[in-house]
């Protein structure tokens, strides 16, 4: 990561952005969850006909790279707006989830013998 | 946000988690985009039959709140892993996207007269 | 339904269409499942910011009606191509599923007293 | 296709099924579009970590084959219910779409020389 604003600053900016455009009535948790899923599908659409190998080099083409970054931004934007509306701390939620997954999936660091 | 780890630290932890389980061969950008979209749909599933009003109070029920936070964490986890694999700075991507949207959608701060 | 071709005839036409364009290498079950989910999201996108009431009258506007019918066609097209590739009889699958659901969900025909 | 009921009969059965359970208030076009997209993602979930080759043989395993057919049935069920609620003739919509695609994508029957 670079010197881009941190997650909390971006979330605050998104909330202010929606308020300044009077979009809050549209931003129910249900609508934001739908929009998040639509944006995630738009990201998937870029990859739908690619082989695994082709999918690994999408960033080599400038136009495709722009599209990928644009969709990634949309996904994060709706995720942060969803969490803002429901007062969810997304970083704490992920931290707790990784803790649970550490218990659920054993490490396989060492070579299988 | 609280004193949860920051986004970069969580992303590093996710990358290390996948490596320790030897999951990298599965983590092509295409597969991660599919998984991200599947998790976003699992979040949407919680809301699919709810009215807009009901959707606003999902966090009042502890079991539903847990499920919502769990899915939110999964969405962010796959988004961060996707961005790690393609070396995308997701915070910079969102910052640039909000800049573009500021130009695209005019503010409506002042009352319509 | 009208005198449109039946499902089997349309499925045959889709398979022939893809063969004539040499698209079969792209039409793995995985890719078709991804494309199906992307098209379903494009249908959802039309509704994402609508109230339940607004969503009930989307067909009143000719341009929106066209878009809805276009996405519905895409969803069915990919579903039929997916089933053709895996040799699944989709009508038999749905018939069997309704049978299972009849047992799973009790009828509530009679007024609650 | 076998001697399973035709699409129109299955659609009628689904509409009757929902009415007998008093589910119509939940079956707004918006909710049905969300449910359709959720089911399409559940189908995709089966394939998300598979290679293209593995995805081609999912029907060889009885448990996976059952799961695939179950999700396919769910997708068609919600598509038919969506079309019933909005009075869309899905077969005619697909027929018209294939006509449009015939014009849009040229055939490549003959070997490139």
CSV table of N, CA and C in Angstrom, one decimal, chain A residues 1-18 72-73 76-81 84 90-91, chain B residues 1 7 79 89-99 102:
chain,number,residue,atom,x,y,z
A,1,UNK,N,0.8,-1.2,0.0
A,1,UNK,CA,0.0,0.0,0.0
A,1,UNK,C,0.9,1.3,0.0
A,2,UNK,N,0.3,2.3,-0.6
A,2,UNK,CA,1.1,3.6,-0.7
A,2,UNK,C,0.6,4.6,0.3
A,3,UNK,N,0.8,5.8,0.0
A,3,UNK,CA,0.3,6.9,0.9
A,3,UNK,C,-1.1,7.3,0.5
A,4,UNK,N,-1.9,6.3,0.0
A,4,UNK,CA,-3.3,6.6,-0.2
A,4,UNK,C,-4.0,6.8,1.2
A,5,UNK,N,-5.1,7.4,1.3
A,5,UNK,CA,-5.8,7.6,2.6
A,5,UNK,C,-6.1,6.2,3.2
A,6,UNK,N,-6.2,6.1,4.5
A,6,UNK,CA,-6.5,4.8,5.1
A,6,UNK,C,-8.0,4.5,4.9
A,7,UNK,N,-8.4,3.3,5.3
A,7,UNK,CA,-9.7,2.8,5.1
A,7,UNK,C,-10.8,3.6,5.8
A,8,UNK,N,-10.5,4.1,7.0
A,8,UNK,CA,-11.4,4.9,7.7
A,8,UNK,C,-11.7,6.2,7.1
A,9,UNK,N,-10.6,6.8,6.6
A,9,UNK,CA,-10.8,8.1,5.9
A,9,UNK,C,-11.6,7.9,4.6
A,10,UNK,N,-11.3,6.9,3.8
A,10,UNK,CA,-12.1,6.6,2.6
A,10,UNK,C,-13.6,6.3,2.9
A,11,UNK,N,-13.8,5.6,4.0
A,11,UNK,CA,-15.2,5.3,4.4
A,11,UNK,C,-15.9,6.6,4.7
A,12,UNK,N,-15.2,7.5,5.5
A,12,UNK,CA,-15.8,8.7,5.8
A,12,UNK,C,-16.2,9.6,4.6
A,13,UNK,N,-15.2,9.5,3.6
A,13,UNK,CA,-15.4,10.3,2.4
A,13,UNK,C,-16.6,9.7,1.6
A,14,UNK,N,-16.8,8.4,1.6
A,14,UNK,CA,-17.9,7.8,0.9
A,14,UNK,C,-19.3,8.2,1.5
A,15,UNK,N,-19.3,8.2,2.8
A,15,UNK,CA,-20.5,8.6,3.6
A,15,UNK,C,-20.9,10.0,3.3
A,16,UNK,N,-19.9,10.9,3.3
A,16,UNK,CA,-20.1,12.3,3.0
A,16,UNK,C,-20.5,12.5,1.5
A,17,UNK,N,-19.9,11.7,0.6
A,17,UNK,CA,-20.3,11.8,-0.8
A,17,UNK,C,-21.8,11.4,-1.0
A,18,UNK,N,-22.2,10.4,-0.4
A,18,UNK,CA,-23.6,10.0,-0.5
A,18,UNK,C,-24.6,11.0,0.1
A,72,UNK,N,-12.7,-3.2,-8.7
A,72,UNK,CA,-12.2,-3.4,-7.3
A,72,UNK,C,-12.6,-2.3,-6.4
A,73,UNK,N,-12.4,-1.1,-6.9
A,73,UNK,CA,-12.8,0.1,-6.2
A,73,UNK,C,-14.3,0.1,-5.9
A,76,UNK,N,-15.1,-2.3,-3.0
A,76,UNK,CA,-14.7,-1.8,-1.7
A,76,UNK,C,-15.6,-0.7,-1.3
A,77,UNK,N,-16.0,0.2,-2.3
A,77,UNK,CA,-16.9,1.3,-2.0
A,77,UNK,C,-18.2,0.8,-1.4
A,78,UNK,N,-18.8,-0.1,-2.0
A,78,UNK,CA,-20.1,-0.6,-1.5
A,78,UNK,C,-20.0,-1.4,-0.2
A,79,UNK,N,-18.9,-2.1,-0.1
A,79,UNK,CA,-18.6,-2.8,1.2
A,79,UNK,C,-18.5,-1.8,2.3
A,80,UNK,N,-17.8,-0.7,2.1
A,80,UNK,CA,-17.6,0.3,3.2
A,80,UNK,C,-18.9,1.0,3.5
A,81,UNK,N,-19.7,1.3,2.4
A,81,UNK,CA,-20.9,2.0,2.7
A,81,UNK,C,-21.9,1.1,3.4
A,84,UNK,N,-20.8,1.0,7.0
A,84,UNK,CA,-21.1,2.3,7.6
A,84,UNK,C,-22.6,2.4,8.0
A,90,UNK,N,-15.4,-3.3,9.8
A,90,UNK,CA,-15.0,-4.4,8.9
A,90,UNK,C,-13.6,-5.0,9.1
A,91,UNK,N,-12.7,-4.1,9.6
A,91,UNK,CA,-11.4,-4.6,9.9
A,91,UNK,C,-11.4,-5.6,11.1
B,1,UNK,N,-13.8,2.9,13.2
B,1,UNK,CA,-12.9,1.7,13.3
B,1,UNK,C,-12.2,1.7,14.7
B,7,UNK,N,-5.5,-2.4,7.2
B,7,UNK,CA,-5.8,-3.2,6.0
B,7,UNK,C,-4.6,-3.9,5.5
B,79,UNK,N,-11.4,-10.0,-1.5
B,79,UNK,CA,-11.0,-8.8,-2.2
B,79,UNK,C,-9.5,-8.5,-2.0
B,89,UNK,N,-3.2,-1.8,-5.5
B,89,UNK,CA,-3.3,-1.0,-4.3
B,89,UNK,C,-4.8,-0.6,-4.2
B,90,UNK,N,-5.6,-1.4,-3.4
B,90,UNK,CA,-7.0,-1.2,-3.4
B,90,UNK,C,-7.4,0.2,-2.8
B,91,UNK,N,-6.6,0.7,-1.8
B,91,UNK,CA,-7.0,2.0,-1.2
B,91,UNK,C,-6.7,3.1,-2.2
B,92,UNK,N,-5.6,3.0,-3.0
B,92,UNK,CA,-5.4,4.0,-4.0
B,92,UNK,C,-6.4,3.9,-5.1
B,93,UNK,N,-6.9,2.7,-5.5
B,93,UNK,CA,-7.9,2.5,-6.5
B,93,UNK,C,-9.2,3.2,-6.1
B,94,UNK,N,-9.5,3.0,-4.8
B,94,UNK,CA,-10.8,3.6,-4.3
B,94,UNK,C,-10.7,5.1,-4.3
B,95,UNK,N,-9.5,5.6,-3.8
B,95,UNK,CA,-9.3,7.0,-3.7
B,95,UNK,C,-9.5,7.7,-5.1
B,96,UNK,N,-8.9,7.0,-6.1
B,96,UNK,CA,-9.0,7.6,-7.5
B,96,UNK,C,-10.4,7.5,-8.0
B,97,UNK,N,-11.1,6.4,-7.6
B,97,UNK,CA,-12.5,6.3,-8.1
B,97,UNK,C,-13.4,7.3,-7.5
B,98,UNK,N,-13.2,7.6,-6.2
B,98,UNK,CA,-14.0,8.7,-5.6
B,98,UNK,C,-13.7,10.0,-6.3
B,99,UNK,N,-12.4,10.3,-6.6
B,99,UNK,CA,-12.1,11.5,-7.4
B,99,UNK,C,-12.9,11.6,-8.7
B,102,UNK,N,-16.5,12.3,-8.0
B,102,UNK,CA,-16.8,13.7,-7.6
B,102,UNK,C,-17.1,14.6,-8.9
